[in-house]
Amino acid sequence: MSKSKKGRGKKDSKQHPNQVNLKIVTSGTCMVCKEPCTRGMEYVEKMAQPGAVGFGVPCILTRPRA
């Protein structure tokens, strides 16, 4: 016999309930953005330098709608 799945629920996340997950975007995405933000434009300038290495920036415009 198999066990009942009655007691299983959602796993507790270690994230605060009001915290949002932002998508990480690259400088190419920031360059074509319709609403450029200061963080994105600073990142684009940083990536324009020769030899720059970047991992992207969190984009406030891509936060999930609730």
PDB file of N, CA and C in Angstrom:
ATOM      1  N   MET A   1       0.825  -1.186   0.000  1.00  0.00           N
ATOM      2  CA  MET A   1       0.000   0.000   0.000  1.00  0.00           C
ATOM      3  C   MET A   1       0.866   1.246   0.000  1.00  0.00           C
ATOM      4  N   SER A   2       0.415   2.238  -0.694  1.00  0.00           N
ATOM      5  CA  SER A   2       1.159   3.491  -0.729  1.00  0.00           C
ATOM      6  C   SER A   2       0.650   4.426   0.355  1.00  0.00           C
ATOM      7  N   LYS A   3       1.533   5.338   0.741  1.00  0.00           N
ATOM      8  CA  LYS A   3       1.173   6.283   1.784  1.00  0.00           C
ATOM      9  C   LYS A   3       0.282   7.385   1.220  1.00  0.00           C
ATOM     10  N   SER A   4      -0.496   7.958   2.061  1.00  0.00           N
ATOM     11  CA  SER A   4      -1.369   9.055   1.671  1.00  0.00           C
ATOM     12  C   SER A   4      -0.549  10.321   1.439  1.00  0.00           C
ATOM     13  N   LYS A   5      -0.943  11.098   0.460  1.00  0.00           N
ATOM     14  CA  LYS A   5      -0.250  12.347   0.146  1.00  0.00           C
ATOM     15  C   LYS A   5      -0.907  13.523   0.864  1.00  0.00           C
ATOM     16  N   LYS A   6      -1.746  13.223   1.823  1.00  0.00           N
ATOM     17  CA  LYS A   6      -2.515  14.231   2.513  1.00  0.00           C
ATOM     18  C   LYS A   6      -1.636  15.218   3.296  1.00  0.00           C
ATOM     19  N   GLY A   7      -0.586  14.756   3.924  1.00  0.00           N
ATOM     20  CA  GLY A   7       0.245  15.587   4.784  1.00  0.00           C
ATOM     21  C   GLY A   7       1.247  16.449   4.050  1.00  0.00           C
ATOM     22  N   ARG A   8       1.384  16.273   2.759  1.00  0.00           N
ATOM     23  CA  ARG A   8       2.374  17.050   2.018  1.00  0.00           C
ATOM     24  C   ARG A   8       1.820  18.420   1.656  1.00  0.00           C
ATOM     25  N   GLY A   9       2.649  19.422   1.829  1.00  0.00           N
ATOM     26  CA  GLY A   9       2.236  20.781   1.493  1.00  0.00           C
ATOM     27  C   GLY A   9       3.353  21.491   0.779  1.00  0.00           C
ATOM     28  N   LYS A  10       3.245  22.798   0.696  1.00  0.00           N
ATOM     29  CA  LYS A  10       4.295  23.576   0.071  1.00  0.00           C
ATOM     30  C   LYS A  10       5.535  23.557   0.948  1.00  0.00           C
ATOM     31  N   LYS A  11       6.685  23.554   0.293  1.00  0.00           N
ATOM     32  CA  LYS A  11       7.927  23.633   1.041  1.00  0.00           C
ATOM     33  C   LYS A  11       8.124  25.070   1.495  1.00  0.00           C
ATOM     34  N   ASP A  12       8.683  25.218   2.682  1.00  0.00           N
ATOM     35  CA  ASP A  12       8.981  26.557   3.177  1.00  0.00           C
ATOM     36  C   ASP A  12      10.155  27.120   2.399  1.00  0.00           C
ATOM     37  N   SER A  13       9.949  28.284   1.804  1.00  0.00           N
ATOM     38  CA  SER A  13      11.054  28.916   1.095  1.00  0.00           C
ATOM     39  C   SER A  13      11.821  29.779   2.088  1.00  0.00           C
ATOM     40  N   LYS A  14      13.093  29.945   1.830  1.00  0.00           N
ATOM     41  CA  LYS A  14      13.938  30.748   2.706  1.00  0.00           C
ATOM     42  C   LYS A  14      13.880  32.214   2.309  1.00  0.00           C
ATOM     43  N   GLN A  15      13.033  32.530   1.370  1.00  0.00           N
ATOM     44  CA  GLN A  15      12.911  33.881   0.866  1.00  0.00           C
ATOM     45  C   GLN A  15      11.786  34.593   1.619  1.00  0.00           C
ATOM     46  N   HIS A  16      11.968  35.859   1.878  1.00  0.00           N
ATOM     47  CA  HIS A  16      10.946  36.658   2.545  1.00  0.00           C
ATOM     48  C   HIS A  16       9.720  36.743   1.634  1.00  0.00           C
ATOM     49  N   PRO A  17       8.511  36.686   2.178  1.00  0.00           N
ATOM     50  CA  PRO A  17       7.312  36.693   1.320  1.00  0.00           C
ATOM     51  C   PRO A  17       7.148  37.927   0.448  1.00  0.00           C
ATOM     52  N   ASN A  18       7.687  39.069   0.863  1.00  0.00           N
ATOM     53  CA  ASN A  18       7.541  40.298   0.084  1.00  0.00           C
ATOM     54  C   ASN A  18       8.706  40.547  -0.865  1.00  0.00           C
ATOM     55  N   GLN A  19       9.692  39.654  -0.879  1.00  0.00           N
ATOM     56  CA  GLN A  19      10.849  39.830  -1.745  1.00  0.00           C
ATOM     57  C   GLN A  19      10.515  39.368  -3.155  1.00  0.00           C
ATOM     58  N   VAL A  20      10.938  40.121  -4.153  1.00  0.00           N
ATOM     59  CA  VAL A  20      10.673  39.754  -5.542  1.00  0.00           C
ATOM     60  C   VAL A  20      11.944  39.260  -6.203  1.00  0.00           C
ATOM     61  N   ASN A  21      11.798  38.409  -7.196  1.00  0.00           N
ATOM     62  CA  ASN A  21      12.924  37.928  -7.977  1.00  0.00           C
ATOM     63  C   ASN A  21      12.989  38.735  -9.259  1.00  0.00           C
ATOM     64  N   LEU A  22      14.114  39.381  -9.486  1.00  0.00           N
ATOM     65  CA  LEU A  22      14.298  40.175 -10.690  1.00  0.00           C
ATOM     66  C   LEU A  22      15.133  39.381 -11.682  1.00  0.00           C
ATOM     67  N   LYS A  23      14.832  39.535 -12.955  1.00  0.00           N
ATOM     68  CA  LYS A  23      15.603  38.864 -13.992  1.00  0.00           C
ATOM     69  C   LYS A  23      16.929  39.591 -14.190  1.00  0.00           C
ATOM     70  N   ILE A  24      17.968  38.821 -14.479  1.00  0.00           N
ATOM     71  CA  ILE A  24      19.280  39.384 -14.774  1.00  0.00           C
ATOM     72  C   ILE A  24      19.353  39.612 -16.281  1.00  0.00           C
ATOM     73  N   VAL A  25      19.637  40.850 -16.667  1.00  0.00           N
ATOM     74  CA  VAL A  25      19.707  41.186 -18.088  1.00  0.00           C
ATOM     75  C   VAL A  25      21.112  41.647 -18.437  1.00  0.00           C
ATOM     76  N   THR A  26      21.461  41.502 -19.705  1.00  0.00           N
ATOM     77  CA  THR A  26      22.787  41.898 -20.178  1.00  0.00           C
ATOM     78  C   THR A  26      22.746  43.317 -20.738  1.00  0.00           C
ATOM     79  N   SER A  27      23.895  43.808 -21.125  1.00  0.00           N
ATOM     80  CA  SER A  27      23.972  45.180 -21.636  1.00  0.00           C
ATOM     81  C   SER A  27      23.212  45.331 -22.948  1.00  0.00           C
ATOM     82  N   GLY A  28      23.116  44.264 -23.739  1.00  0.00           N
ATOM     83  CA  GLY A  28      22.353  44.328 -24.989  1.00  0.00           C
ATOM     84  C   GLY A  28      20.877  44.603 -24.741  1.00  0.00           C
ATOM     85  N   THR A  29      20.351  44.012 -23.698  1.00  0.00           N
ATOM     86  CA  THR A  29      18.955  44.245 -23.338  1.00  0.00           C
ATOM     87  C   THR A  29      18.768  45.668 -22.836  1.00  0.00           C
ATOM     88  N   CYS A  30      19.722  46.151 -22.059  1.00  0.00           N
ATOM     89  CA  CYS A  30      19.628  47.517 -21.531  1.00  0.00           C
ATOM     90  C   CYS A  30      19.696  48.559 -22.641  1.00  0.00           C
ATOM     91  N   MET A  31      20.468  48.294 -23.681  1.00  0.00           N
ATOM     92  CA  MET A  31      20.603  49.260 -24.767  1.00  0.00           C
ATOM     93  C   MET A  31      19.308  49.462 -25.533  1.00  0.00           C
ATOM     94  N   VAL A  32      18.493  48.414 -25.684  1.00  0.00           N
ATOM     95  CA  VAL A  32      17.262  48.523 -26.464  1.00  0.00           C
ATOM     96  C   VAL A  32      16.031  48.723 -25.592  1.00  0.00           C
ATOM     97  N   CYS A  33      16.235  48.925 -24.301  1.00  0.00           N
ATOM     98  CA  CYS A  33      15.119  49.086 -23.370  1.00  0.00           C
ATOM     99  C   CYS A  33      14.333  50.362 -23.677  1.00  0.00           C
ATOM    100  N   LYS A  34      13.012  50.266 -23.576  1.00  0.00           N
ATOM    101  CA  LYS A  34      12.148  51.421 -23.839  1.00  0.00           C
ATOM    102  C   LYS A  34      12.180  52.422 -22.686  1.00  0.00           C
ATOM    103  N   GLU A  35      12.425  51.937 -21.465  1.00  0.00           N
ATOM    104  CA  GLU A  35      12.478  52.803 -20.284  1.00  0.00           C
ATOM    105  C   GLU A  35      13.828  52.618 -19.595  1.00  0.00           C
ATOM    106  N   PRO A  36      14.889  53.245 -20.100  1.00  0.00           N
ATOM    107  CA  PRO A  36      16.212  53.033 -19.515  1.00  0.00           C
ATOM    108  C   PRO A  36      16.302  53.549 -18.082  1.00  0.00           C
ATOM    109  N   CYS A  37      16.935  52.759 -17.229  1.00  0.00           N
ATOM    110  CA  CYS A  37      17.129  53.155 -15.829  1.00  0.00           C
ATOM    111  C   CYS A  37      18.597  53.512 -15.623  1.00  0.00           C
ATOM    112  N   THR A  38      18.896  54.158 -14.527  1.00  0.00           N
ATOM    113  CA  THR A  38      20.269  54.586 -14.270  1.00  0.00           C
ATOM    114  C   THR A  38      21.192  53.398 -14.077  1.00  0.00           C
ATOM    115  N   ARG A  39      20.735  52.370 -13.385  1.00  0.00           N
ATOM    116  CA  ARG A  39      21.572  51.186 -13.159  1.00  0.00           C
ATOM    117  C   ARG A  39      21.936  50.526 -14.482  1.00  0.00           C
ATOM    118  N   GLY A  40      20.969  50.406 -15.384  1.00  0.00           N
ATOM    119  CA  GLY A  40      21.215  49.793 -16.679  1.00  0.00           C
ATOM    120  C   GLY A  40      22.143  50.607 -17.546  1.00  0.00           C
ATOM    121  N   MET A  41      21.982  51.921 -17.535  1.00  0.00           N
ATOM    122  CA  MET A  41      22.826  52.776 -18.359  1.00  0.00           C
ATOM    123  C   MET A  41      24.265  52.796 -17.835  1.00  0.00           C
ATOM    124  N   GLU A  42      24.444  52.741 -16.513  1.00  0.00           N
ATOM    125  CA  GLU A  42      25.788  52.650 -15.953  1.00  0.00           C
ATOM    126  C   GLU A  42      26.435  51.323 -16.360  1.00  0.00           C
ATOM    127  N   TYR A  43      25.651  50.273 -16.403  1.00  0.00           N
ATOM    128  CA  TYR A  43      26.166  48.964 -16.799  1.00  0.00           C
ATOM    129  C   TYR A  43      26.570  48.964 -18.278  1.00  0.00           C
ATOM    130  N   VAL A  44      25.777  49.605 -19.116  1.00  0.00           N
ATOM    131  CA  VAL A  44      26.096  49.699 -20.543  1.00  0.00           C
ATOM    132  C   VAL A  44      27.418  50.440 -20.729  1.00  0.00           C
ATOM    133  N   GLU A  45      27.604  51.542 -19.999  1.00  0.00           N
ATOM    134  CA  GLU A  45      28.858  52.295 -20.087  1.00  0.00           C
ATOM    135  C   GLU A  45      30.038  51.451 -19.621  1.00  0.00           C
ATOM    136  N   LYS A  46      29.847  50.696 -18.559  1.00  0.00           N
ATOM    137  CA  LYS A  46      30.914  49.832 -18.030  1.00  0.00           C
ATOM    138  C   LYS A  46      31.285  48.756 -19.050  1.00  0.00           C
ATOM    139  N   MET A  47      30.300  48.182 -19.708  1.00  0.00           N
ATOM    140  CA  MET A  47      30.549  47.114 -20.671  1.00  0.00           C
ATOM    141  C   MET A  47      31.124  47.645 -21.986  1.00  0.00           C
ATOM    142  N   ALA A  48      31.021  48.951 -22.222  1.00  0.00           N
ATOM    143  CA  ALA A  48      31.565  49.538 -23.445  1.00  0.00           C
ATOM    144  C   ALA A  48      33.088  49.653 -23.381  1.00  0.00           C
ATOM    145  N   GLN A  49      33.657  49.547 -22.188  1.00  0.00           N
ATOM    146  CA  GLN A  49      35.107  49.632 -22.037  1.00  0.00           C
ATOM    147  C   GLN A  49      35.756  48.359 -22.587  1.00  0.00           C
ATOM    148  N   PRO A  50      36.909  48.454 -23.228  1.00  0.00           N
ATOM    149  CA  PRO A  50      37.590  47.273 -23.754  1.00  0.00           C
ATOM    150  C   PRO A  50      38.002  46.321 -22.626  1.00  0.00           C
ATOM    151  N   GLY A  51      37.719  45.055 -22.822  1.00  0.00           N
ATOM    152  CA  GLY A  51      38.101  44.026 -21.854  1.00  0.00           C
ATOM    153  C   GLY A  51      37.184  43.904 -20.663  1.00  0.00           C
ATOM    154  N   ALA A  52      36.033  44.554 -20.677  1.00  0.00           N
ATOM    155  CA  ALA A  52      35.110  44.508 -19.541  1.00  0.00           C
ATOM    156  C   ALA A  52      34.423  43.144 -19.473  1.00  0.00           C
ATOM    157  N   VAL A  53      34.284  42.652 -18.254  1.00  0.00           N
ATOM    158  CA  VAL A  53      33.591  41.391 -18.023  1.00  0.00           C
ATOM    159  C   VAL A  53      32.421  41.684 -17.103  1.00  0.00           C
ATOM    160  N   GLY A  54      31.243  41.241 -17.490  1.00  0.00           N
ATOM    161  CA  GLY A  54      30.065  41.501 -16.682  1.00  0.00           C
ATOM    162  C   GLY A  54      29.162  40.293 -16.616  1.00  0.00           C
ATOM    163  N   PHE A  55      28.321  40.280 -15.610  1.00  0.00           N
ATOM    164  CA  PHE A  55      27.403  39.164 -15.399  1.00  0.00           C
ATOM    165  C   PHE A  55      25.953  39.600 -15.483  1.00  0.00           C
ATOM    166  N   GLY A  56      25.697  40.825 -15.866  1.00  0.00           N
ATOM    167  CA  GLY A  56      24.336  41.325 -15.984  1.00  0.00           C
ATOM    168  C   GLY A  56      23.932  42.126 -14.757  1.00  0.00           C
ATOM    169  N   VAL A  57      22.792  42.771 -14.863  1.00  0.00           N
ATOM    170  CA  VAL A  57      22.235  43.549 -13.751  1.00  0.00           C
ATOM    171  C   VAL A  57      20.778  43.142 -13.558  1.00  0.00           C
ATOM    172  N   PRO A  58      20.281  43.199 -12.314  1.00  0.00           N
ATOM    173  CA  PRO A  58      18.868  42.921 -12.090  1.00  0.00           C
ATOM    174  C   PRO A  58      18.015  44.039 -12.681  1.00  0.00           C
ATOM    175  N   CYS A  59      16.992  43.667 -13.429  1.00  0.00           N
ATOM    176  CA  CYS A  59      16.149  44.650 -14.101  1.00  0.00           C
ATOM    177  C   CYS A  59      14.834  44.809 -13.348  1.00  0.00           C
ATOM    178  N   ILE A  60      14.576  46.015 -12.872  1.00  0.00           N
ATOM    179  CA  ILE A  60      13.356  46.293 -12.110  1.00  0.00           C
ATOM    180  C   ILE A  60      12.117  46.222 -13.002  1.00  0.00           C
ATOM    181  N   LEU A  61      12.290  46.399 -14.309  1.00  0.00           N
ATOM    182  CA  LEU A  61      11.150  46.382 -15.219  1.00  0.00           C
ATOM    183  C   LEU A  61      10.670  44.966 -15.536  1.00  0.00           C
ATOM    184  N   THR A  62      11.443  43.955 -15.163  1.00  0.00           N
ATOM    185  CA  THR A  62      11.050  42.575 -15.444  1.00  0.00           C
ATOM    186  C   THR A  62      10.532  41.859 -14.209  1.00  0.00           C
ATOM    187  N   ARG A  63      10.176  42.594 -13.156  1.00  0.00           N
ATOM    188  CA  ARG A  63       9.674  41.928 -11.957  1.00  0.00           C
ATOM    189  C   ARG A  63       8.301  41.332 -12.244  1.00  0.00           C
ATOM    190  N   PRO A  64       7.973  40.230 -11.575  1.00  0.00           N
ATOM    191  CA  PRO A  64       6.676  39.591 -11.828  1.00  0.00           C
ATOM    192  C   PRO A  64       5.515  40.466 -11.362  1.00  0.00           C
ATOM    193  N   ARG A  65       4.488  40.490 -12.116  1.00  0.00           N
ATOM    194  CA  ARG A  65       3.286  41.259 -11.759  1.00  0.00           C
ATOM    195  C   ARG A  65       2.421  40.417 -10.814  1.00  0.00           C
ATOM    196  N   ALA A  66       1.969  41.052  -9.750  1.00  0.00           N
ATOM    197  CA  ALA A  66       1.129  40.307  -8.789  1.00  0.00           C
ATOM    198  C   ALA A  66      -0.213  40.959  -8.599  1.00  0.00           C
TER     199      ALA A  66
END
